[in-house]
Coordinates of C-alpha atoms in Angstrom, one line a residue:
M1 CA -41.8 -0.9 205.5
K2 CA -45.5 -0.4 205.1
T3 CA -44.9 1.4 201.8
R4 CA -43.1 -1.7 200.5
Y5 CA -46.1 -3.9 201.5
V6 CA -48.5 -1.6 199.7
I7 CA -46.4 -1.7 196.5
Y8 CA -46.2 -5.6 196.6
T9 CA -50.0 -5.7 197.0
V10 CA -50.6 -3.4 194.0
L11 CA -48.3 -5.5 191.8
A12 CA -50.0 -8.7 192.8
L13 CA -53.4 -7.3 191.9
V14 CA -52.2 -6.0 188.5
L15 CA -50.7 -9.5 187.7
A16 CA -53.9 -11.2 188.7
Y17 CA -55.9 -8.9 186.5
L18 CA -53.7 -9.5 183.5
L19 CA -53.9 -13.3 183.9
Y20 CA -57.7 -13.2 184.2
N21 CA -58.0 -11.2 181.0
K22 CA -55.8 -13.5 179.0
F23 CA -57.1 -16.9 180.1
F24 CA -60.6 -16.5 181.7
S25 CA -62.3 -13.5 180.2
K26 CA -65.1 -13.9 177.6
G27 CA -62.8 -12.5 174.8
A28 CA -60.1 -15.0 175.7
K29 CA -62.5 -18.0 175.6
E30 CA -63.9 -16.9 172.2
K31 CA -60.3 -16.6 170.8
Q32 CA -59.5 -20.2 172.1
V33 CA -62.6 -21.5 170.3
A34 CA -61.7 -19.8 167.1
T35 CA -58.1 -21.1 167.2
A36 CA -59.3 -24.7 167.9
G37 CA -61.6 -24.5 164.9
K38 CA -58.8 -23.5 162.7
G39 CA -56.7 -26.4 163.8
K40 CA -59.1 -29.0 162.7
R41 CA -58.3 -30.6 159.4
K42 CA -60.7 -29.7 156.6
N43 CA -62.5 -32.6 155.0
G44 CA -62.9 -30.8 151.6
P45 CA -61.0 -32.0 148.4
V46 CA -57.3 -31.1 148.2
P47 CA -56.5 -28.7 145.3
V48 CA -53.9 -30.2 143.0
N49 CA -52.2 -29.9 139.6
L50 CA -52.0 -32.9 137.4
M51 CA -49.6 -34.0 134.6
I52 CA -50.8 -36.4 131.9
V53 CA -48.1 -39.1 131.4
K54 CA -46.8 -39.5 127.9
D55 CA -43.7 -41.0 126.2
T56 CA -40.9 -38.7 125.6
T57 CA -37.4 -38.7 124.1
V58 CA -34.6 -38.1 126.6
T59 CA -30.8 -37.8 126.2
D60 CA -28.7 -39.3 128.9
Q61 CA -26.0 -36.8 129.7
I62 CA -23.5 -36.3 132.5
D63 CA -21.6 -33.1 133.5
I64 CA -17.9 -33.7 134.5
T65 CA -14.7 -31.7 134.6
G66 CA -11.5 -32.1 132.7
T67 CA -8.2 -30.4 131.7
I68 CA -7.1 -28.8 128.5
D69 CA -3.7 -30.2 127.4
A70 CA -1.4 -29.2 124.5
N71 CA -1.3 -31.6 121.5
E72 CA 2.5 -31.5 121.8
K73 CA 4.7 -29.8 124.4
V74 CA 8.4 -30.0 124.9
N75 CA 11.0 -28.2 127.0
L76 CA 13.9 -27.3 124.6
V77 CA 17.4 -28.1 125.8
S78 CA 20.8 -28.4 124.2
Q79 CA 22.5 -31.7 123.5
T80 CA 25.9 -30.2 123.9
A81 CA 27.6 -27.6 126.1
G82 CA 29.0 -24.3 124.9
S83 CA 28.5 -20.6 124.5
V84 CA 25.3 -19.3 122.8
T85 CA 26.3 -17.7 119.5
G86 CA 22.9 -17.1 118.1
I87 CA 19.2 -16.9 119.0
Y88 CA 16.9 -17.1 116.0
F89 CA 13.4 -16.8 117.5
N90 CA 11.2 -14.2 119.3
E91 CA 9.3 -15.1 122.4
G92 CA 5.7 -16.0 121.7
Q93 CA 6.5 -16.5 118.0
H94 CA 5.1 -19.3 115.8
V95 CA 7.9 -21.5 114.5
S96 CA 7.9 -24.3 111.9
K97 CA 9.2 -27.8 112.3
G98 CA 13.0 -27.9 111.6
Q99 CA 13.4 -24.2 112.0
L100 CA 16.8 -23.1 113.6
L101 CA 16.2 -21.7 117.1
V102 CA 19.5 -21.5 118.9
K103 CA 23.1 -22.1 117.9
V104 CA 26.0 -23.0 120.2
Y105 CA 29.7 -22.4 119.5
N106 CA 31.0 -24.9 117.0
Q107 CA 33.8 -23.3 115.0
D108 CA 36.3 -25.9 116.2
L109 CA 34.0 -28.6 114.9
E110 CA 33.6 -26.8 111.6
A111 CA 37.4 -26.7 111.3
S112 CA 37.6 -30.4 112.1
L113 CA 35.0 -31.2 109.4
K114 CA 36.9 -29.3 106.7
Q115 CA 40.1 -31.2 107.6
V116 CA 38.3 -34.5 107.4
E117 CA 36.5 -33.6 104.2
A118 CA 39.9 -32.7 102.6
Q119 CA 41.3 -36.1 103.7
M120 CA 38.2 -37.8 102.5
A121 CA 38.4 -36.1 99.0
L122 CA 42.0 -37.3 98.7
A123 CA 41.1 -40.8 99.8
R124 CA 38.2 -40.8 97.3
D125 CA 40.5 -39.9 94.4
I126 CA 43.0 -42.6 95.4
N127 CA 40.3 -45.2 95.6
R128 CA 39.0 -44.3 92.2
R129 CA 42.4 -44.7 90.6
N130 CA 43.0 -47.9 92.4
E131 CA 39.6 -49.2 91.2
I132 CA 40.8 -48.6 87.6
L133 CA 44.2 -50.1 88.2
V134 CA 42.8 -53.3 89.9
Q135 CA 40.6 -53.9 86.8
K136 CA 43.8 -53.7 84.7
E137 CA 45.6 -55.9 87.2
A138 CA 48.1 -53.2 87.7
I139 CA 47.8 -53.4 91.5
S140 CA 46.7 -56.2 93.8
K141 CA 43.2 -56.5 95.1
E142 CA 44.4 -56.0 98.6
E143 CA 45.8 -52.6 97.7
Y144 CA 42.5 -51.6 96.3
E145 CA 40.6 -52.8 99.3
T146 CA 43.0 -50.9 101.6
S147 CA 42.3 -47.6 99.7
Q148 CA 38.6 -48.3 99.8
S149 CA 38.6 -48.9 103.5
S150 CA 40.5 -45.7 104.1
Y151 CA 38.0 -43.7 102.1
N152 CA 35.1 -45.3 104.0
A153 CA 36.8 -44.5 107.3
Y154 CA 37.1 -40.8 106.4
K155 CA 33.4 -40.8 105.3
A156 CA 32.4 -42.2 108.7
Q157 CA 34.6 -39.7 110.5
A158 CA 33.0 -36.8 108.5
A159 CA 29.5 -38.0 109.4
A160 CA 30.5 -38.2 113.1
V161 CA 31.7 -34.6 113.0
R162 CA 28.5 -33.4 111.2
A163 CA 26.5 -35.1 113.9
Q164 CA 28.4 -33.2 116.5
I165 CA 27.8 -30.0 114.7
G166 CA 24.1 -30.9 114.4
R167 CA 23.9 -31.1 118.2
T168 CA 25.1 -27.5 118.5
E169 CA 22.0 -26.4 116.6
I170 CA 18.7 -26.5 118.4
R171 CA 15.8 -26.8 115.9
A172 CA 12.1 -27.0 116.4
P173 CA 11.0 -30.6 116.6
F174 CA 7.4 -29.7 115.5
S175 CA 5.5 -26.6 114.5
G176 CA 4.1 -24.5 117.4
V177 CA 4.4 -21.4 119.6
I178 CA 7.6 -20.9 121.5
G179 CA 7.4 -19.5 125.0
L180 CA 9.6 -17.3 127.1
R181 CA 13.4 -17.9 126.7
S182 CA 15.7 -18.5 129.6
I183 CA 19.0 -17.8 127.8
S184 CA 20.9 -14.8 126.3
P185 CA 23.5 -14.4 123.5
G186 CA 27.0 -15.2 124.8
G187 CA 25.7 -17.2 127.8
Y188 CA 27.0 -20.6 128.5
L189 CA 24.5 -23.3 127.7
S190 CA 24.7 -26.8 129.4
P191 CA 22.7 -29.8 128.4
T192 CA 20.5 -29.5 131.5
A193 CA 19.8 -25.7 131.1
P194 CA 16.2 -24.9 129.8
I195 CA 16.0 -22.8 126.7
A196 CA 12.2 -22.3 126.2
T197 CA 9.0 -24.3 126.0
L198 CA 7.5 -25.2 122.6
V199 CA 3.8 -25.9 122.5
N200 CA 1.5 -27.0 119.8
I201 CA -2.2 -26.7 120.8
D202 CA -4.0 -27.0 117.6
P203 CA -5.7 -29.3 118.0
A204 CA -6.0 -29.2 121.8
K205 CA -6.4 -32.3 123.9
V206 CA -9.1 -32.6 126.5
T207 CA -8.4 -35.1 129.3
F208 CA -11.2 -36.2 131.7
S209 CA -12.3 -39.2 133.7
V210 CA -15.6 -41.1 133.4
P211 CA -17.2 -43.3 136.1
E212 CA -17.0 -47.1 135.5
R213 CA -20.7 -47.5 135.0
Y214 CA -20.5 -45.5 131.8
L215 CA -17.5 -47.4 130.4
G216 CA -19.6 -49.3 127.8
L217 CA -21.0 -46.1 126.4
I218 CA -17.7 -44.4 125.7
K219 CA -15.8 -45.2 122.5
A220 CA -13.5 -43.6 120.0
G221 CA -15.5 -41.2 117.9
S222 CA -17.9 -40.1 120.7
K223 CA -18.6 -36.4 120.8
I224 CA -18.3 -34.1 123.8
N225 CA -19.2 -30.5 124.4
F226 CA -17.4 -28.3 126.9
N227 CA -16.8 -24.7 128.1
I228 CA -13.9 -22.8 129.6
E229 CA -13.8 -19.9 132.1
S230 CA -12.1 -17.5 129.7
S231 CA -14.6 -17.7 126.9
Q232 CA -18.4 -17.8 126.5
Q233 CA -18.1 -19.9 123.4
N234 CA -19.2 -23.6 123.3
F235 CA -16.5 -26.0 122.1
S236 CA -16.8 -29.5 120.8
A237 CA -14.3 -32.4 120.8
T238 CA -14.0 -36.0 119.6
V239 CA -12.9 -38.9 121.7
Y240 CA -9.8 -40.6 120.2
A241 CA -8.2 -42.6 123.0
I242 CA -9.3 -44.4 126.2
E243 CA -7.0 -45.6 128.9
P244 CA -7.1 -49.5 128.9
A245 CA -7.3 -49.8 132.7
L246 CA -9.5 -48.3 135.5
D247 CA -8.1 -46.2 138.2
A248 CA -8.2 -48.5 141.3
T249 CA -8.8 -45.7 143.7
S250 CA -11.6 -43.7 142.0
R251 CA -13.0 -46.5 139.8
T252 CA -12.9 -44.2 136.8
I253 CA -11.5 -44.5 133.3
T254 CA -9.4 -41.7 131.7
V255 CA -10.5 -40.5 128.3
R256 CA -8.9 -38.1 125.9
A257 CA -10.5 -36.1 123.1
K258 CA -9.2 -33.6 120.5
A259 CA -10.8 -30.2 119.9
P260 CA -10.0 -27.9 116.9
N261 CA -8.3 -24.7 118.1
A262 CA -7.6 -22.6 115.0
N263 CA -8.3 -19.3 116.9
N264 CA -6.1 -20.3 119.8
L265 CA -8.8 -19.7 122.4
L266 CA -8.0 -22.9 124.2
R267 CA -4.9 -22.8 126.4
A268 CA -3.0 -25.7 128.0
G269 CA -3.9 -26.1 131.7
S270 CA -7.3 -24.6 131.4
F271 CA -10.2 -26.1 133.3
A272 CA -13.0 -27.6 131.1
K273 CA -16.6 -28.1 132.0
I274 CA -17.7 -31.1 129.9
N275 CA -21.2 -32.2 128.9
L276 CA -21.0 -35.8 127.8
T277 CA -23.8 -37.3 125.9
L278 CA -24.0 -41.0 126.7
D279 CA -27.1 -42.3 125.1
Q280 CA -30.5 -41.3 123.8
I281 CA -33.7 -43.0 125.0
P282 CA -36.4 -42.7 122.3
K283 CA -39.4 -43.6 124.5
T284 CA -39.6 -43.2 128.2
I285 CA -41.7 -41.5 130.9
M286 CA -40.3 -38.4 132.6
I287 CA -42.2 -36.6 135.4
P288 CA -41.3 -33.7 137.7
T289 CA -38.9 -34.7 140.5
E290 CA -41.2 -33.2 143.2
A291 CA -44.0 -35.7 142.2
V292 CA -42.0 -38.6 143.4
I293 CA -42.2 -39.4 147.1
P294 CA -39.2 -41.4 148.4
D295 CA -39.9 -44.4 150.7
L296 CA -37.8 -46.8 152.7
K297 CA -37.9 -49.6 150.2
S298 CA -39.2 -47.8 147.0
S299 CA -40.6 -44.6 145.7
K300 CA -44.3 -43.7 145.1
V301 CA -46.4 -41.2 143.3
Y302 CA -50.1 -40.3 143.5
V303 CA -52.4 -40.6 140.5
Y304 CA -55.8 -39.1 140.0
H305 CA -58.6 -41.8 139.6
N306 CA -62.3 -41.2 139.9
G307 CA -61.8 -38.0 141.9
V308 CA -59.5 -39.5 144.5
A309 CA -55.8 -40.0 145.0
L310 CA -54.3 -43.5 144.4
S311 CA -50.8 -44.4 145.6
K312 CA -48.6 -46.2 143.1
N313 CA -45.1 -47.6 143.7
V314 CA -42.7 -46.7 140.9
K315 CA -39.1 -47.6 139.9
T316 CA -36.9 -44.6 138.9
D317 CA -33.6 -44.3 137.0
L318 CA -32.2 -41.4 135.1
R319 CA -32.4 -37.9 136.6
T320 CA -32.1 -34.4 135.1
D321 CA -32.2 -31.0 136.8
T322 CA -36.0 -31.0 137.1
R323 CA -37.3 -34.4 136.0
I324 CA -36.9 -38.1 136.8
Q325 CA -37.3 -41.2 134.7
I326 CA -40.0 -43.7 135.6
V327 CA -39.1 -47.2 134.3
D328 CA -41.9 -49.1 136.0
G329 CA -45.2 -48.3 137.7
L330 CA -46.8 -45.7 135.3
K331 CA -48.2 -46.0 131.8
Q332 CA -49.0 -43.5 129.1
G333 CA -52.2 -41.6 129.9
D334 CA -52.0 -41.7 133.8
S335 CA -52.7 -38.5 135.6
V336 CA -49.9 -37.9 138.1
V337 CA -50.4 -35.4 141.0
V338 CA -47.5 -32.8 140.9
S339 CA -48.6 -30.4 143.6
G340 CA -50.3 -30.4 147.1
L341 CA -48.6 -33.7 147.9
I342 CA -48.1 -32.9 151.6
Q343 CA -51.9 -32.7 152.2
I344 CA -52.7 -35.9 150.3
R345 CA -53.4 -39.3 151.8
P346 CA -54.5 -42.5 149.9
K347 CA -58.1 -42.1 148.6
A348 CA -58.2 -38.4 149.6
P349 CA -60.6 -36.4 147.4
L350 CA -58.9 -34.2 144.9
K351 CA -59.8 -30.9 143.2
I352 CA -58.1 -30.3 139.9
L353 CA -56.8 -26.8 139.5
K354 CA -54.6 -27.3 136.3
V355 CA -53.8 -30.1 134.0
I356 CA -50.2 -30.1 132.5
K357 CA -50.0 -32.0 129.2

């Protein structure tokens, strides 16, 4: 028990010694005085960088996103049912408008057409003879009209059979690249069964939405620049159509532009990063964003005047990555403080380190 008391006593003395050295010794007091001296605000001038305000030309641009669409795209299907007797394209092949792609069994229709054509030829010959005879008054006009009606009926019947045969031949509705086929020779093809997808993507369509506030600046003929993930190349397109109504939810307008795609670098469904030039302002004031101090009701900047800082309220508008437009509050030739703003108070003395022109 006595040993425990001795230990407690020694620990208490050590703790008291440490507290004395930290707070009450001569060295501790000198350290406190030095720290207090450092905490006092210096009354010397604040070192700053200045920028001389001047008029500059700025281009109003916005960055938005869009989608690459095909100029024309269709899912090929048959208009009639039957067995596939021929496939006349390769997957991924470029085909021309009107080119035969797929043929469905139509031999029965071909036979019907030959029969009708034979009957039509006979009716035509009879009608020609009757036309001569009616002129000579060898037959009545009614007999001639009957033969003429029979001939026209066979002509119409032949045209109907040809139309049926035409539906058994699937042809390219426009020039483009055909995709992967979903049929095989000999397979049964129904009107709902997909054959392949035909795409024309030269030119490519770029579809995007623009906020309502820029509606007056977008028109047919406006130019846009864009990039895609799969290429480092910069692409350009021309606006050709604008949706007549705003989207009620997003308050945006849908715009569509066309981009040349001779090298087939643009693919339908790709994501486009669009840079849209809205307007060019020939004369305006642009200063670094960090020079503007936001306030509750307005924004302000500090200008250098007779060696001290003067506060000026400004009105801002357009912003870029590094600069902001001043539309009111500054004039050409003003010296705007662009650094050391945290230390500055109104009428604080300033020391110029660098002037940015």
